[in-house]
mmCIF file of C-alpha atoms in Angstrom:
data_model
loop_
_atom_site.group_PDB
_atom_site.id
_atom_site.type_symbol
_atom_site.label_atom_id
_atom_site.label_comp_id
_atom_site.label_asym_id
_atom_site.label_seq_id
_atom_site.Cartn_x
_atom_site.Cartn_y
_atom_site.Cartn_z
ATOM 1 C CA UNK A 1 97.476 109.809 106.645
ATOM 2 C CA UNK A 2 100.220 108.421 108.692
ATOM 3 C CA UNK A 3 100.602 108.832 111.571
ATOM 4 C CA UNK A 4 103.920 107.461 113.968
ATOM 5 C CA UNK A 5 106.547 107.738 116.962
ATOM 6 C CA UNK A 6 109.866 108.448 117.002
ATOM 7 C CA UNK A 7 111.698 105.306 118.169
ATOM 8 C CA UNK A 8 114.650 104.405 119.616
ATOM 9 C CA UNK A 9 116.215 102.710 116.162
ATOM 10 C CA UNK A 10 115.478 105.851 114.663
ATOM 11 C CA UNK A 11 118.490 107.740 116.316
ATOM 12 C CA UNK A 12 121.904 107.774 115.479
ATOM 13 C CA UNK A 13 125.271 107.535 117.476
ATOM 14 C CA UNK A 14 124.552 111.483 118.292
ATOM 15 C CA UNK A 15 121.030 110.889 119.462
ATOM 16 C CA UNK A 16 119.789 112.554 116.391
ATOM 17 C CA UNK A 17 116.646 111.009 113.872
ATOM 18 C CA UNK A 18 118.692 110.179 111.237
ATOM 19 C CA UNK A 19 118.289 112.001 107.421
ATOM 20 C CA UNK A 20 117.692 108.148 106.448
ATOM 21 C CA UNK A 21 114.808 107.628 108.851
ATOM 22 C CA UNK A 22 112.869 110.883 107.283
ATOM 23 C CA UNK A 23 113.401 108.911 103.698
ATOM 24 C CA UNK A 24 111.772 105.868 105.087
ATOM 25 C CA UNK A 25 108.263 107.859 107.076
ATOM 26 C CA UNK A 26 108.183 109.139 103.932
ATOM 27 C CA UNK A 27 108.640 105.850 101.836
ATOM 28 C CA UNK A 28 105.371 104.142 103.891
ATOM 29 C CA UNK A 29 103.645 107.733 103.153
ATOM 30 C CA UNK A 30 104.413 106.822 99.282
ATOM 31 C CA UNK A 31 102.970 103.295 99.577
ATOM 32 C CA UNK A 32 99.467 104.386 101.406
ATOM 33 C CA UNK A 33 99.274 107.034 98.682
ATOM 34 C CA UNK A 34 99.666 104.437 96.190
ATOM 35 C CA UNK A 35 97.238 101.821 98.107
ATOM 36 C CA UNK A 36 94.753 104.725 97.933
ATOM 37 C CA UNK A 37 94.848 105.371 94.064
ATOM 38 C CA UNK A 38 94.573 101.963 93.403
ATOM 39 C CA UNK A 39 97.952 101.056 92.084
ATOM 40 C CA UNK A 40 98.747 96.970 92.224
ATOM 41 C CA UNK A 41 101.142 95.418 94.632
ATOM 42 C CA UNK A 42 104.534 95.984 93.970
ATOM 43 C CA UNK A 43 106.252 92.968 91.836
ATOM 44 C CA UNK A 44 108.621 92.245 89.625
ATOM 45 C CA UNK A 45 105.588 91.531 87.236
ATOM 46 C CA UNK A 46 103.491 94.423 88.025
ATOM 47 C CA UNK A 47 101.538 96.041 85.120
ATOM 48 C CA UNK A 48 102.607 99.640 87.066
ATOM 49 C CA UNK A 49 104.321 100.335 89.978
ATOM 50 C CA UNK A 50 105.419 104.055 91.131
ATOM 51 C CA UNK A 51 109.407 104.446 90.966
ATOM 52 C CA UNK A 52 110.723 107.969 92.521
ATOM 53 C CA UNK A 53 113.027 109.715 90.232
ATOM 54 C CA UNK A 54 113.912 112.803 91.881
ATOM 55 C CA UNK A 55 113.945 113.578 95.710
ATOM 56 C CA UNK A 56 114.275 116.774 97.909
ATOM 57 C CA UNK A 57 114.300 116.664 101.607
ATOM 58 C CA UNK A 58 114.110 120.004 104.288
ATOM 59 C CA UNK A 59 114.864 120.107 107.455
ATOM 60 C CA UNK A 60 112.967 122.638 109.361
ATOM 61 C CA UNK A 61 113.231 121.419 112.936
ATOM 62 C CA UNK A 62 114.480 118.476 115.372
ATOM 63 C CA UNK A 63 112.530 115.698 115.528
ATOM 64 C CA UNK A 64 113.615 114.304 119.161
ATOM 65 C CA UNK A 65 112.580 110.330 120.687
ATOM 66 C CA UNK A 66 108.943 110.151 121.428
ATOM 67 C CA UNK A 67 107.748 112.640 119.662
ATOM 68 C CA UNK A 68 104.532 111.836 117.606
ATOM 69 C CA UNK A 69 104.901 112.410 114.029
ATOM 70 C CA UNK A 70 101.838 112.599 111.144
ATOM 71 C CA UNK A 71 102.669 112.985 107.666
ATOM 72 C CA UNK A 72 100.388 115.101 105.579
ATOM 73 C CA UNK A 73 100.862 113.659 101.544
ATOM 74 C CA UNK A 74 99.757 116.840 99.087
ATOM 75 C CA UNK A 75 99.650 115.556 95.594
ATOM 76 C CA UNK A 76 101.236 118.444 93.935
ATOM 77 C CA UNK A 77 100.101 117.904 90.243
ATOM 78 C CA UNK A 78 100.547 114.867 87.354
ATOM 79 C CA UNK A 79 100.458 114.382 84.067
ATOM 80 C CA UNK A 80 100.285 111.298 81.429
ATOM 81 C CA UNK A 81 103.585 109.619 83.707
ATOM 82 C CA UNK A 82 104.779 111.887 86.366
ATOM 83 C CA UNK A 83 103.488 112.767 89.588
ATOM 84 C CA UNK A 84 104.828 115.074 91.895
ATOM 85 C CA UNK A 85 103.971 115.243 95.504
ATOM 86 C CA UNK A 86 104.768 116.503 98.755
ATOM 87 C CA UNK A 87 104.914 114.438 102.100
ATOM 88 C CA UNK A 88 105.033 116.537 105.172
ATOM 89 C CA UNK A 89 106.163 115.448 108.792
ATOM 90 C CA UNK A 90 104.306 117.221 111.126
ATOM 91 C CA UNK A 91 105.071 117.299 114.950
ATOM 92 C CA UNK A 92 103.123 119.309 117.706
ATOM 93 C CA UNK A 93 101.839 121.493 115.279
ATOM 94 C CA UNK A 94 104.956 122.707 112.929
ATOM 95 C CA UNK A 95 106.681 121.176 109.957
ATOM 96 C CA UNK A 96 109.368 119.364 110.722
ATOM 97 C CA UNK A 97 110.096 118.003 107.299
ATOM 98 C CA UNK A 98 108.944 118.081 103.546
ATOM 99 C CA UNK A 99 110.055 115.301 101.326
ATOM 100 C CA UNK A 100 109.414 116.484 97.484
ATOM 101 C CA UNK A 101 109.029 113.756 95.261
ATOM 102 C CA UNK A 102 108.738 113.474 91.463
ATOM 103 C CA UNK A 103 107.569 109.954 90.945
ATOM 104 C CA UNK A 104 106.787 108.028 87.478
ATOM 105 C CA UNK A 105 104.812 105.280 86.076
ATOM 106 C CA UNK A 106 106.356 102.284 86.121
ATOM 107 C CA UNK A 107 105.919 98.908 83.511
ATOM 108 C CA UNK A 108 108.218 96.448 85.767
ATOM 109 C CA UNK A 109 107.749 94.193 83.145
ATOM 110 C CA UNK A 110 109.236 95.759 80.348
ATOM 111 C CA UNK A 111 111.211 98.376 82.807
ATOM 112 C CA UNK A 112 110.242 101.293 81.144
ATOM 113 C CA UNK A 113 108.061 104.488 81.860
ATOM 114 C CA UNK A 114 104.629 103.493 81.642
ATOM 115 C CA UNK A 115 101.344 105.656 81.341
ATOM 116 C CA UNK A 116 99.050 105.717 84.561
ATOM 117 C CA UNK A 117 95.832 103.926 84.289
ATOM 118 C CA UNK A 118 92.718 105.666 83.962
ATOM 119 C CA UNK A 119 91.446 105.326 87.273
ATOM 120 C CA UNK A 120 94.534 106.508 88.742
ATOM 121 C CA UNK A 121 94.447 109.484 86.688
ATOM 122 C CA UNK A 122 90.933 110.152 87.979
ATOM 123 C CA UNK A 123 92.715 110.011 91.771
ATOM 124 C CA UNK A 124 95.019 111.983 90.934
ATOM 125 C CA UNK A 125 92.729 114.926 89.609
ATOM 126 C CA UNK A 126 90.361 114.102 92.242
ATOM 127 C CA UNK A 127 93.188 114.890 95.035
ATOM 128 C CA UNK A 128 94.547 118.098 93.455
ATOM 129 C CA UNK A 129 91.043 119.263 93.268
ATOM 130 C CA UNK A 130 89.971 118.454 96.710
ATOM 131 C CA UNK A 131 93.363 121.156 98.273
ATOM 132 C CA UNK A 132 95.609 118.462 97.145
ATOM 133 C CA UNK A 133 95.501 116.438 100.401
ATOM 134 C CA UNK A 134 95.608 112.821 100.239
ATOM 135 C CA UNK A 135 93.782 111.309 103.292
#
């Protein structure tokens, strides 16, 4: 899980987080899930890599400076090359965003969809058997 503050290069000119800033909690959420199944570092030569291909953001409440924010990652379900997942920002207690991601498999090589290895697959099913919660 990750788990960070609201900083001052997070706000825009109105003193708001900024709808990019979500993108980018969520972005390092998506890397530590994909450090934790496994996947390779991401290269131009990488057998796999994890590309997103769809993206859906809410907004349920304010996140304001200082505020301590821990993303919950629910891996949603898969299949041969798609994963879908949900990262959740979660501030004293309540939702302040969910970032809905469909994500594929990734040859960088070729640049074409690619089929998950094995022991990703295994992740995978472990994590949406275990109440989906990647930790």
């Amino acid at each position: 899980m990750l788990e960070t503050v609201v900083g001052p290069d997070w706000l825009d000119d109105l003193d708001h987080v900024s709808f990019l800033q979500h993108q980018r909690v969520a972005d390092q959420a998506t890397e530590i899930l994909w450090e934790a199944a496994g996947g390779p570092p991401f290269t131009a030569t990488s057998p796999v890599a994890l590309v997103m291909v769809d993206v859906h953001t809410r907004y349920a409440r304010e996140l304001r400076l200082g505020d301590v924010v821990a993303v919950h990652t629910n891996v949603k379900k898969y299949d041969h090359r798609r994963l879908w997942l949900t990262h959740s920002l979660v501030c004293e207690g309540a939702v302040a965003t969910t970032v809905d991601i469909l994500a594929l498999c990734f040859d960088a090589g070729c640049r074409r969809a690619a089929l998950w290895p094995e022991a990703m697959v295994a992740k995978f099913q472990q994590w949406c058997a275990e109440s989906m919660r990647v930790e």
